[in-house]
Every structure is written in C-alpha cells, then in structure tokens.
Coordinates of C-alpha atoms in Angstrom, one line a residue:
X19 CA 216.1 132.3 196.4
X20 CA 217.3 135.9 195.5
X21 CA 218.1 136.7 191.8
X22 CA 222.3 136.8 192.7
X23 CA 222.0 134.0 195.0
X24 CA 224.4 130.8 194.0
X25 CA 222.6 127.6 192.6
X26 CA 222.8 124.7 195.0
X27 CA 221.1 121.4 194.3
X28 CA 220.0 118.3 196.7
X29 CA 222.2 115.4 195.2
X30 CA 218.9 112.8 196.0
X31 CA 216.7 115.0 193.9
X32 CA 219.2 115.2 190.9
X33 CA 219.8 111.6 191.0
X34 CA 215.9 111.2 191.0
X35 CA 215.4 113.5 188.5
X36 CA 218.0 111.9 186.3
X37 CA 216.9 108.4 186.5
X38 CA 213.0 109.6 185.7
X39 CA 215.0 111.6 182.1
X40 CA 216.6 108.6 181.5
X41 CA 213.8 106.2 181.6
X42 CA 211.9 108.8 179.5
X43 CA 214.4 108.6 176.8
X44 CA 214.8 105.2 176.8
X45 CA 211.0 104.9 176.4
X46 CA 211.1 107.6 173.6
X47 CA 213.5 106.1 171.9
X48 CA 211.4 102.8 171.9
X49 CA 208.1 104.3 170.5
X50 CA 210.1 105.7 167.4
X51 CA 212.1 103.4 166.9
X52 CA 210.1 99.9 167.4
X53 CA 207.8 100.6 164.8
X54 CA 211.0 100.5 162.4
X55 CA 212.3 97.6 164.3
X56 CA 209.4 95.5 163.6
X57 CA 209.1 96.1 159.7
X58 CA 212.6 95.5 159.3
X59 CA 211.7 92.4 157.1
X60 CA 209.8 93.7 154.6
X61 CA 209.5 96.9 152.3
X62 CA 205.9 98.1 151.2
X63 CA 206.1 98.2 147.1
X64 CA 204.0 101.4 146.4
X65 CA 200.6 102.8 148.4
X66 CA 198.3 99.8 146.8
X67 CA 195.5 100.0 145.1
X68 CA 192.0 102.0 144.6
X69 CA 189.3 100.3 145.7
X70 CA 188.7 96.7 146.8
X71 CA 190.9 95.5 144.4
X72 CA 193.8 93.2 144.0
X73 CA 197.5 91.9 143.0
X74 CA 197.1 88.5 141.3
X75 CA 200.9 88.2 140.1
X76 CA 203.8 89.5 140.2
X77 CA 206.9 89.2 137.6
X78 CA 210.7 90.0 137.8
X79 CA 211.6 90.9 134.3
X80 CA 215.2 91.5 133.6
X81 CA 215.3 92.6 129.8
X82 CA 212.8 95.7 130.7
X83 CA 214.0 95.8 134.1
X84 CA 211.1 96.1 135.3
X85 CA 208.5 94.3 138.6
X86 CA 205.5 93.8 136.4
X87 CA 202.3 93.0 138.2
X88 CA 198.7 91.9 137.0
X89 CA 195.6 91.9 139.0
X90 CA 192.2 93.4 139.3
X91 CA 193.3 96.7 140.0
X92 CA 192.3 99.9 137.9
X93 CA 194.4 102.4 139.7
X94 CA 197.7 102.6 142.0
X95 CA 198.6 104.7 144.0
X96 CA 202.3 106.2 144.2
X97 CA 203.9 108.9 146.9
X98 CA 202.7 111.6 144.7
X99 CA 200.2 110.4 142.2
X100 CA 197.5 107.7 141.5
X101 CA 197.9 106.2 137.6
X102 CA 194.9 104.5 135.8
X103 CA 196.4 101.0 134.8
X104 CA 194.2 98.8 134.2
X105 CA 195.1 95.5 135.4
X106 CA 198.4 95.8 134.1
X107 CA 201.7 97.8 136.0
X108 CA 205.3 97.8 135.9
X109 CA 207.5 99.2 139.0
X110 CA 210.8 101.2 138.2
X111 CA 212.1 100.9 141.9
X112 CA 210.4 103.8 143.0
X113 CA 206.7 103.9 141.5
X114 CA 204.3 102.4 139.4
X115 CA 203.7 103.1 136.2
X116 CA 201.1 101.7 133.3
X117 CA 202.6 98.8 130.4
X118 CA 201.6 99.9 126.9
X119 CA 198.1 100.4 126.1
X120 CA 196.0 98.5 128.6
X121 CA 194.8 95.2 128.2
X122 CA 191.4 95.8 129.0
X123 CA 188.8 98.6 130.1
X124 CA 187.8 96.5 133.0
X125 CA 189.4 94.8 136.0
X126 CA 190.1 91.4 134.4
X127 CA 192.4 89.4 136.0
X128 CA 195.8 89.0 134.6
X129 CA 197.2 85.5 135.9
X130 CA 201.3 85.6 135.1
X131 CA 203.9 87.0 132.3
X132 CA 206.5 85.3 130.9
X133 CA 209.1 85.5 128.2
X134 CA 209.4 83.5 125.5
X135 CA 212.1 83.8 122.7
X136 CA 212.5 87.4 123.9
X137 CA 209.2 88.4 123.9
X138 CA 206.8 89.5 127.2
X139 CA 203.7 87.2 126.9
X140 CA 200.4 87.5 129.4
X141 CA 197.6 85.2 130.4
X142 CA 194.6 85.4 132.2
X143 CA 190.5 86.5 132.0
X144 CA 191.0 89.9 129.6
X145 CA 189.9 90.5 126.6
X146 CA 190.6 93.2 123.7
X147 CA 190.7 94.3 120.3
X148 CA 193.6 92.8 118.4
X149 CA 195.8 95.0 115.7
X150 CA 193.4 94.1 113.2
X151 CA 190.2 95.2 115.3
X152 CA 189.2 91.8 116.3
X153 CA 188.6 90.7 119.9
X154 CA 191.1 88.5 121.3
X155 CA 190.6 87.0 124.8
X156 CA 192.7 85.9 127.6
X157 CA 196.5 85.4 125.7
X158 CA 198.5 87.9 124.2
X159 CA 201.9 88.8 122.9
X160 CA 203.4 92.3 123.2
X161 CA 204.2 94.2 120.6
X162 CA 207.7 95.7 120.7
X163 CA 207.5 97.6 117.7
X164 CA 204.0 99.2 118.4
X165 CA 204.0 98.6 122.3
X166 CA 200.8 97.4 122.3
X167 CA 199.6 93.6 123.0
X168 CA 198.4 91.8 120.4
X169 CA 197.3 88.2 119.3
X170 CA 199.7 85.3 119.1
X171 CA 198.8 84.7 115.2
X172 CA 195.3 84.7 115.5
X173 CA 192.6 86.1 117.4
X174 CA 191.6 83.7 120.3
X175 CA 187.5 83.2 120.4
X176 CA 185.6 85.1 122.7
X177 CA 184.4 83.2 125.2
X178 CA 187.3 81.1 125.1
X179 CA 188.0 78.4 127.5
X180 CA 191.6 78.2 126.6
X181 CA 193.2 80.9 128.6
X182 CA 196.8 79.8 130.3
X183 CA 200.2 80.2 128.9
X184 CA 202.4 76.9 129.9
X185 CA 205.1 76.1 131.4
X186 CA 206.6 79.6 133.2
X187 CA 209.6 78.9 132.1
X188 CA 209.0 77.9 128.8
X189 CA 211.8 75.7 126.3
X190 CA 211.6 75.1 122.5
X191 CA 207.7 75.4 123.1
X192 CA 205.2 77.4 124.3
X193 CA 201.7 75.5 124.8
X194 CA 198.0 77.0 125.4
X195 CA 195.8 75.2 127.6
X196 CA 192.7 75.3 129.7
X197 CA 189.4 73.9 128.7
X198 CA 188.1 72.7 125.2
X199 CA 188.2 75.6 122.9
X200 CA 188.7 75.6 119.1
X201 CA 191.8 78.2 117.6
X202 CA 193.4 78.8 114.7
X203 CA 190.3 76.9 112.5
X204 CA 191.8 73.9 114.2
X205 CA 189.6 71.2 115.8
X206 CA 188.7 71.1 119.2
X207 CA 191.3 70.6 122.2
X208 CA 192.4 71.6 125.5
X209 CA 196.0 71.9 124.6
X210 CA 197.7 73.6 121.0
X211 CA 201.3 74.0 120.4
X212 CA 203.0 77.2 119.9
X213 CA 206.5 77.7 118.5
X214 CA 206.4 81.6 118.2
X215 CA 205.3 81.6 114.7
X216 CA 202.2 79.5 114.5
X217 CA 199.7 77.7 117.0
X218 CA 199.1 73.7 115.9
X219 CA 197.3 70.6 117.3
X220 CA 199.5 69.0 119.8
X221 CA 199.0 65.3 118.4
X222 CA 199.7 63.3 121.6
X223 CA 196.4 65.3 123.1
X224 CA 194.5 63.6 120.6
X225 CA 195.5 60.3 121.2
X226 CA 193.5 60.7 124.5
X227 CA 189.7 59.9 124.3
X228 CA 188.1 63.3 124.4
X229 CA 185.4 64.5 126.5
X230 CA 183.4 67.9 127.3
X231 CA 184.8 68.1 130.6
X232 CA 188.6 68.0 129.6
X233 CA 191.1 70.3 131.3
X234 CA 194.8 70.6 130.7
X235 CA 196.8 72.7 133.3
X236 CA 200.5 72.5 132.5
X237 CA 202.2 70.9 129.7
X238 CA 206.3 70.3 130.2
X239 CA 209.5 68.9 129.8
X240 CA 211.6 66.8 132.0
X241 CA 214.2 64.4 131.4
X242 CA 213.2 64.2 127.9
X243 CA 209.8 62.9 128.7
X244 CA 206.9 65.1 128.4
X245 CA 204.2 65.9 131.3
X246 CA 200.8 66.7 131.1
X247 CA 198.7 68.1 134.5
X248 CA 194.4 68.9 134.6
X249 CA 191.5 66.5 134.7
X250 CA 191.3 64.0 131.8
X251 CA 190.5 60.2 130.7
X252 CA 192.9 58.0 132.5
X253 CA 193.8 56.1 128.7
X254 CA 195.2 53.1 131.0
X255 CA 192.1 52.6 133.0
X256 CA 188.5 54.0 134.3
X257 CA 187.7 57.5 135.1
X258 CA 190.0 60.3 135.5
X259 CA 193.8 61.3 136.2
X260 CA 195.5 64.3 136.8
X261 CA 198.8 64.0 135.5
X262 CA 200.3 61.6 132.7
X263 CA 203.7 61.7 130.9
X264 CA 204.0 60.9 127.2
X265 CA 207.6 59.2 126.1
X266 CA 207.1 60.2 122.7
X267 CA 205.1 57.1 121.4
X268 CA 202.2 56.6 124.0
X269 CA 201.2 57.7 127.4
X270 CA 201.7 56.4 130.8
X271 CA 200.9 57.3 134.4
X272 CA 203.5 59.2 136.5
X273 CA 204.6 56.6 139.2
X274 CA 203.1 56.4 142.4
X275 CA 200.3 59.3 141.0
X276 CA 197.8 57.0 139.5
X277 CA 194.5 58.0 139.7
X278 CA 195.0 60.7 142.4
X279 CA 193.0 63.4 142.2
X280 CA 195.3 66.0 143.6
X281 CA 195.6 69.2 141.1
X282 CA 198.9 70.9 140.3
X283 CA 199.2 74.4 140.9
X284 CA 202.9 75.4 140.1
X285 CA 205.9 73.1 138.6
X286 CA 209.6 74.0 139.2
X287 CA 212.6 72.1 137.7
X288 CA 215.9 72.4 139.7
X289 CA 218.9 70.5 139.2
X290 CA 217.0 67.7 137.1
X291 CA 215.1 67.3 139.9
X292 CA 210.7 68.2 139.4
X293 CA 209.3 70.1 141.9
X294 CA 205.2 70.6 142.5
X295 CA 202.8 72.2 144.1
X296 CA 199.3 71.7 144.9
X297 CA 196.4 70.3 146.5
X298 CA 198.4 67.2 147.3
X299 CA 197.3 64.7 150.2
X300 CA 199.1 61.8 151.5
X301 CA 195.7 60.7 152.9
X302 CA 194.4 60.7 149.6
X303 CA 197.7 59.0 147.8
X304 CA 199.3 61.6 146.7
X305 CA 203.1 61.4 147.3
X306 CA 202.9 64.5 149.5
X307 CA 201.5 66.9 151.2
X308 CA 201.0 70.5 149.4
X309 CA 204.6 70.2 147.6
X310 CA 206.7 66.9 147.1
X311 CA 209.7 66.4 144.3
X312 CA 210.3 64.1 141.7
X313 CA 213.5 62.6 140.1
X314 CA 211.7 60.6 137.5
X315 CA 211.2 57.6 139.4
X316 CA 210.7 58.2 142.5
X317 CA 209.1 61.1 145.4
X318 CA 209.8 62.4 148.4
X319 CA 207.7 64.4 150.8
X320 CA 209.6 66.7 151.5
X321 CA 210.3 66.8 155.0
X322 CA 206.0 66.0 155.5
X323 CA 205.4 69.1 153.3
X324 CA 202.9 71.8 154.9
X325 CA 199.4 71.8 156.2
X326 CA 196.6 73.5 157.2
X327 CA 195.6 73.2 160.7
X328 CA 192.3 74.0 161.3
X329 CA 191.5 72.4 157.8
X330 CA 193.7 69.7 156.9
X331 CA 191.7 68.8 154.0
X332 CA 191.5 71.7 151.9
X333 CA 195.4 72.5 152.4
X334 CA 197.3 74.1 149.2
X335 CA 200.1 75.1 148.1
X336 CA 199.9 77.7 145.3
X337 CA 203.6 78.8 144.1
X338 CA 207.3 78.2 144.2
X339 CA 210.0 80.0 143.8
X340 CA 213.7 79.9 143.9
X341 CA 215.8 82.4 145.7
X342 CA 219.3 82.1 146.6
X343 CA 219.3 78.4 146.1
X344 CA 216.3 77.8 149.0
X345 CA 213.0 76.7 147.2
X346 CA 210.3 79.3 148.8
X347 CA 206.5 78.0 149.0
X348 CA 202.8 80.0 149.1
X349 CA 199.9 78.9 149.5
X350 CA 197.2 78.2 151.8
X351 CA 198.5 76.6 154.9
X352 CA 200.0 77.5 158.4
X353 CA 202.3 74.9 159.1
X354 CA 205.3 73.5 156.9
X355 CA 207.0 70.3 158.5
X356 CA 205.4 70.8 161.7
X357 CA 206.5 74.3 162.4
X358 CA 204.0 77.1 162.2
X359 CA 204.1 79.6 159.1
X360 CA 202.1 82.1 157.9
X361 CA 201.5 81.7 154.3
X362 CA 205.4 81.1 153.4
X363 CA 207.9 79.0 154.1
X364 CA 211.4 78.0 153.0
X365 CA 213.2 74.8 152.0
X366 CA 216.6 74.1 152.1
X367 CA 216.8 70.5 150.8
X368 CA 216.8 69.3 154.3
X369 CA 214.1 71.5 156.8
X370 CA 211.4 73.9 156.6
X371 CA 211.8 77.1 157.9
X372 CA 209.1 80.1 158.7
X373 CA 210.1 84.1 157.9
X374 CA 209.8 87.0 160.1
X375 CA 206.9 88.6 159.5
X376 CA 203.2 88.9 160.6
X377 CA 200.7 89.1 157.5
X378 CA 197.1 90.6 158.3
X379 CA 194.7 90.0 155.7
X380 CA 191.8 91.8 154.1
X381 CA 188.5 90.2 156.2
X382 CA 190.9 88.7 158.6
X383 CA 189.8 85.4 160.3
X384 CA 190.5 83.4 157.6
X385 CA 193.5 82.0 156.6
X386 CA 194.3 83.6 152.8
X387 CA 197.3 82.7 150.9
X388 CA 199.7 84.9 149.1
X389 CA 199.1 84.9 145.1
X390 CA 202.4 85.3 143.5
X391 CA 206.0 85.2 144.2
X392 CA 209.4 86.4 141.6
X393 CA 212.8 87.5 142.3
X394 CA 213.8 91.0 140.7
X395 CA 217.3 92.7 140.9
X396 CA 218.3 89.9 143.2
X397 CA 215.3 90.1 146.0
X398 CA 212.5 88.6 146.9
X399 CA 209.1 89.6 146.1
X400 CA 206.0 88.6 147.3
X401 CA 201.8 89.9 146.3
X402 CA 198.5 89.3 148.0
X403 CA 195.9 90.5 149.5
X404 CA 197.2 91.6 152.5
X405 CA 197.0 95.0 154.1
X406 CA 199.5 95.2 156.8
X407 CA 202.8 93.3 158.2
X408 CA 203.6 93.2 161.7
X409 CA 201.2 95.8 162.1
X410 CA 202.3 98.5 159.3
X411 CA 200.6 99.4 156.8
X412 CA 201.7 97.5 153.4
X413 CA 200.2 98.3 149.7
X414 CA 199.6 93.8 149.3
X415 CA 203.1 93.9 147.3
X416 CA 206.1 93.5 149.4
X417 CA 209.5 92.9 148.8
X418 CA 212.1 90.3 151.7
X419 CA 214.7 92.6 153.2
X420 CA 215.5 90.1 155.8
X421 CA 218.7 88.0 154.2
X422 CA 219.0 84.9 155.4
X423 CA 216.5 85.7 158.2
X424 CA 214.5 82.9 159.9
X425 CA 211.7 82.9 162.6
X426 CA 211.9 78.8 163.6
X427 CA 213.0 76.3 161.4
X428 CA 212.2 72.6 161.4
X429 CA 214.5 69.3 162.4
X430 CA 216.3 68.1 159.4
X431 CA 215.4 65.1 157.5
X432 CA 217.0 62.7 155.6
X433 CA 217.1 63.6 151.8
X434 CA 218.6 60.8 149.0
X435 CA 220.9 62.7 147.4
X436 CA 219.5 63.3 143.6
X437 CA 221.8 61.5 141.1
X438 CA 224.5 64.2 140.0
X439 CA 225.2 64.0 135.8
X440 CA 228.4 63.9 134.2
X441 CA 230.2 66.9 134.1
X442 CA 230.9 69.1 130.7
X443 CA 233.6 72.1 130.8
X444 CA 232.8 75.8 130.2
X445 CA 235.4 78.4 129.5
X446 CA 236.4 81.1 129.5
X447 CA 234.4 81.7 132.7
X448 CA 234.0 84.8 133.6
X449 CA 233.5 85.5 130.1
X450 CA 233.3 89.1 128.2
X451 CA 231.2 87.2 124.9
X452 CA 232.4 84.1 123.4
X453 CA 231.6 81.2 125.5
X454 CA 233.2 77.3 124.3
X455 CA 230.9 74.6 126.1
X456 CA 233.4 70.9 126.2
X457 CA 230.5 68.3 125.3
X458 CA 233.1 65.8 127.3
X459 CA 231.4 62.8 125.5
X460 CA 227.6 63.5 126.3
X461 CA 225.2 63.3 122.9
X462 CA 223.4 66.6 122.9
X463 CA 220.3 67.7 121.9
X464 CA 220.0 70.8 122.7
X465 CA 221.9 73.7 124.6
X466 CA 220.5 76.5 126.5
X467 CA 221.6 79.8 128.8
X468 CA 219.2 80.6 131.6
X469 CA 219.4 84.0 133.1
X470 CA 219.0 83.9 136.8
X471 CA 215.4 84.1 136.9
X472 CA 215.5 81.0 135.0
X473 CA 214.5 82.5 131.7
X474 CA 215.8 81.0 128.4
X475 CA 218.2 83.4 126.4
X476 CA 219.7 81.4 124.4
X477 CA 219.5 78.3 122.6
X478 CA 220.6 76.0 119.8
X479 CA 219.3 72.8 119.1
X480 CA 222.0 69.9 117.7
X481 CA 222.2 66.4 116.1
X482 CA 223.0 64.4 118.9
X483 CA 226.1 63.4 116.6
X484 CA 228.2 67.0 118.0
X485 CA 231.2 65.9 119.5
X486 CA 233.7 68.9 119.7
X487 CA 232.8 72.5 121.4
X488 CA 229.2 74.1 121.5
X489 CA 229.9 78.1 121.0
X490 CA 227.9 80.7 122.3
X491 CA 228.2 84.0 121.4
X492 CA 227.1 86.4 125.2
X493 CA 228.2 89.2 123.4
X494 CA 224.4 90.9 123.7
X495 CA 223.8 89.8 127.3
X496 CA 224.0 91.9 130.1
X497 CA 226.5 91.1 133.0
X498 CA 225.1 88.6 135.4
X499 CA 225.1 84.6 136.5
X500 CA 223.8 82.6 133.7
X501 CA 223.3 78.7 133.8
X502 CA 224.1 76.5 130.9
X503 CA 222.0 73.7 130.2
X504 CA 223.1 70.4 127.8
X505 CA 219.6 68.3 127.3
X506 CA 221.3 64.8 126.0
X507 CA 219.3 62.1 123.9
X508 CA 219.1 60.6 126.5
X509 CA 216.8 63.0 128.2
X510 CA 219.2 64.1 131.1
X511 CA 220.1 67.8 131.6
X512 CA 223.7 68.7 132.3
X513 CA 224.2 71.9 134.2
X514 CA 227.1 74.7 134.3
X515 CA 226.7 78.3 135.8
X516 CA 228.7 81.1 134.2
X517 CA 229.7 84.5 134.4
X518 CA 229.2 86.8 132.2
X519 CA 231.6 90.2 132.7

C-alpha cells in the first residue's frame, strides 16, 4: 500500500484479531491477579526468620500494644532490616523489633507470656543472670522500671525442672509448675504458689503422696473448685491420673476422667463452661477426642472432636483460642468432625468448620501442627513452622484476613444448652469510668473485669456478706469491650460485658 493510500481493514481479521487481545487480557489479568486471589486469607507477619529456626508462641498484648512472639529464633528479618532478638520479639504492625534486654544468648525456647496483675511474665527453657547477677532459669518477670526481665522473688535453680507459668489467664494466683524442683528454700514439689509478692508451698500438692516422677501441668479455677492436670499418684486408687480437682478439703477425680491417661495441653473457660485440649481418646476413655468441654458434671465431645487420619492414635490438639465468639483449635490433626482440616478448625457450639487456606510445612510429608494462636487489635493470629500458604511465601506467623470465611463446615449436632446463671445489672453501660455492678442477691466473692483478650484488669475480692453495688472505677482503662465477672460462694461465675467509652 502506498504511503497516502486510505486504511482499509478485512472485518474477519479484525474480529479475529480482537478475540485473540481479548483472551490475552483476560489471561493477563489472571496471572497477576490470581496470585493475590489465592492469599486473600492470610497476611504474612514479617520476612521470618534466620536460619532453621522457629516461632513457638505468639501473644496479643493490649497494655504494650504490641504481637509479642517467643521461639528459637536469633534473628528476624523485616522489609528493610534483620534485628538480633534473641528468642524474644514484639511486632508494631509493621516490623519486628527486640523486647528489653534479651533473655538469653542462645536460642532457648520461649513457651508463652502472660499478664498478671499488670505485669508481662514469660516461661519456657532460657536461662539468665538475674538483677542481682545470679542465674535464673526458665520464669521471669519484666521489669517495667529497668525494662529488663528479672526473677519472680528469687532466683529459680539452674537446672530447674519447674519451668511453666499456669493458668494463661491467670486469677487471684499465679502457680509454677513442671517437674520436682526445690525454690525459694522451700521443700521439694512440682507445684508453688505465687501471689505476685512471694512464691509458697501450695499445701493441697502435698497432701498427694510424692514421687520422683511427679509432673503438674496446669493448676486452675473453675466453679470454685480447683483443677490440677500432669502425671501423679491417683490418692483414690493404684497408679497414676492425669487430672484431679481439689474442693478445698481433699481431692477427688474429675468425672468420667478416672484413670485416663490423656494429657492436657491447653484449658479455656467460657461462659462457666471448661474447655480442653489434648491427647484425648475416646478409645482410650477419655470423654473426647482431641478437645471436649466440661460443665462440672458432665462432657461432651464436641460434635466427635478431630482426628488424625493416617494416625488415629497419636492425634492432638495443642491450643484454643477464642475469636469473635467461635472457639478456634491447633494441633496435630486433619479432620475435625469428619470434615477435613489442615491444622485448624473452628467451633461454633454446634459444627466444625475448616478455613481457607493451604499450609506447606518445613520437610513436608508430615502432618505438623501450628504452635500458637492470640487475638491482637481484634484479628486473628496464628505461628508455626510453616513456609508458605496456598503457595506464597509466608514468614511461619500469619495473621486471618478472611472474616467469617469457611472452606466446608460439618453437620450440626445437638449441644445441651449449658445452664445460664442468674443475672446481675451493670450500669451505666457504655461507661466513661465509674462502673455500679447490682449484686441482685448473689453472695460474692470476688469481682473481676476481663479485657477482650480475657486478661484480668481489675479485681476486688469481697465477704460474701456484700449486698448493695460493687463500684469500679474504669477511669485508667482504655476504650474497648470488657467482661465483668461475679465468682459467688457458691463457686458459680456470673457474667456481664461492658463498654467502656
């Protein structure tokens, strides 16, 4: 065609040519886009770590505001720098960053935080020199003043066999536990008190017969009887048990638990109602499988709890957590009430159900299980040692983006309601500070606020004679949901939520 010629085309060939630009962009569009598509579940927490290393837990802590995380880790890596930290970080929203001094030179294992009257408390498999220069192994208070970590009183022997921090969510007392250990000068045990002064003998412990092999897992309180978890002398027969509760003047089995050898890995109270997790086995009489729940008297299963496939036996469940009012489950399984799963699942009082989201492991092949679970600034987070989801690359921290997402969810079973206590009045609610709690005729024992994350803020403890109003002073809170707890004499918790504004 000549330079001044006019442009003509064949109408077959344009709409040929168009179709083959469409299709293009519709495929171009898919290969940038899908990738985005796929991940749009979860959001990678940081770059990971240096080295084969790993997150062991993982904390949601409102009063630094703060993600803190533990693990064997030395180093993480941010979007524009890698920190030394030591087993020990804390994430801002947009990087990590160390926690006070560090813990310990090496890559001991940190196993959770917690707060306790106010304070940031750690357990787990460091060790370090105290304030005064003397080692102190495997608990330890922060500091606020010199924001460094320090003993709780006294320097805990290295070796030490007492090394966990109990319950998570502690009440009027924390307790140490683990194996036998001495501490404080005091005698030998598996268990000691702790009331944020002073560490003493927890007498019921001793009423026990005591032996070398003794292990105490989680000490707590529910419906005001108090539980005990580990491997000890069953003081009601031969052998061993695993959990007992003690009503204040002797001990007694936990109905329907026996001498079942299941351990307890995690222990959640809800709505007077116990949740647990473990190494539970109906085929071995335990009253569930991997998780079941509790209302003092009696179990349930939990819809058949979760399982293991290819390994029914050695099926666990490792942590729970509450988010949005659904109870969310770890641990090492792939099915939860028949429905497949990888490593998670949710309850929501009436079905399982699995979340979006394809977790590839470090050495995959095996089924792994996810190590810790928290809620901070109102999401969901999760840590393990995993290296990619659905294909992307992820730094084994990862926080839910999906809402009220769900991949499959089981058929609903039939749950007995859990007797509902009395009421009691809170108002004003919303509230700016000053906060009148209307006993309505229950005998109290003790009041407490819970912030969202479950975490005692406040608390007064009473006669049992109060019979007008119960103030509390919110003033020095920040502006959230808090839950107000009324523990009667009679051991049953009364529940209110309130605003603060």
């Amino acid at each position: 065609r000549g330079a001044g010629s006019p442009r003509t085309e064949d109408p077959a060939q344009a709409k040929s040519i168009c179709a083959v630009i469409r299709v293009t962009m519709i495929f171009f569009v898919i290969v940038i886009f899908y990738p985005a598509a796929r991940a749009q579940y979860w959001r990678t927490v940081g770059l990971g770590t240096i080295g084969p290393t790993y997150f062991s837990t993982v904390f949601g802590d409102s009063v630094s505001d703060r993600l803190l995380a533990g693990g064997t880790f030395t180093q993480l890596v941010n979007e524009d720098d890698t920190i030394a930290v030591y087993g020990i970080a804390g994430w801002n929203g947009t990087r990590w960053d160390s926690v006070a001094t560090r813990l310990s030179n090496s890559v001991d294992q940190t196993y959770w935080f917690l707060r306790y009257q106010g304070q940031l408390f750690a357990c787990g498999a460091f060790s370090f020199m105290d304030a005064n220069g003397v080692p102190n192994s495997r608990i330890a208070r922060f500091a606020n003043a010199s924001m460094q970590w320090d003993n709780l009183g006294c320097p805990n022997p290295l070796p030490s066999g007492l090394g966990t921090l109990v319950p998570k969510e502690p009440g009027a007392d924390l307790y140490i536990t683990g194996f036998k250990n001495s501490l404080c000068g005091h005698a030998e045990a598996a268990v000691f008190r702790y009331n944020g002064v002073d560490i003493q003998p927890w007498s019921p412990f001793g009423m026990l017969f005591i032996d070398v092999n003794d292990y105490v897992g989680y000490v707590f309180e529910f419906r005001g009887v108090t539980y005990m978890s580990g491997s000890f002398n069953d003081p009601l027969g031969s052998g061993y048990t695993t959990f007992l509760r003690w009503d204040g003047v002797s001990w007694g089995h936990v109905p329907a638990w026996g001498n079942v050898s299941s351990s307890i890995k995690d222990i959640s109270i809800r709505n007077d109602t116990l949740y647990v997790a473990g190494s539970l086995r109906i085929a071995q009489g335990a009253p569930g499988n991997g998780v079941a729940f509790f209302d003092g008297s009696t179990w349930n299963d939990m819809g058949g709890g979760v399982r293991r496939s290819d390994d029914p036996g050695t099926t666990i469940a490792t942590v729970l957590q509450w988010y949005r009012n659904d109870l969310y489950v770890s641990g090492g399984f792939d099915e939860a009430g028949g429905i497949p799963v990888d490593m998670i699942a949710k309850w929501n009082g009436r079905q399982w159900c699995s979340l979006p989201g394809d977790f590839d492991w470090y050495g995959s092949g095996n089924i792994y299980s996810l190590n810790d679970m928290t809620v901070w600034r109102d999401s969901l987070f999760v840590c393990g040692y995993f290296n990619t989801i659905d294909g992307e690359p992820f730094g084994q921290v990862a926080q839910w983006i999906g809402g009220d997402a769900v991949q499959d969810c089981s058929a609903p079973v039939g749950v007995r309601e859990v007797a509902v206590a009395p009421a009691f009045v809170v108002h004003p609610n919303p509230t700016t500070g000053q906060l009148h709690v209307d006993l309505q005729g229950i005998r109290p024992r003790e009041v407490r606020l819970t912030d969202a994350l479950g975490r005692v803020v406040l608390q007064q403890s009473l006669s049992g004679r109060q019979v007008g109003p119960v103030n509390l002073d919110l003033g020095a809170l920040a502006s959230g949901t808090y839950q107000v707890t009324v523990v009667a004499t009679d051991g049953m918790r009364h529940t209110r939520t309130v605003v603060r504004e």
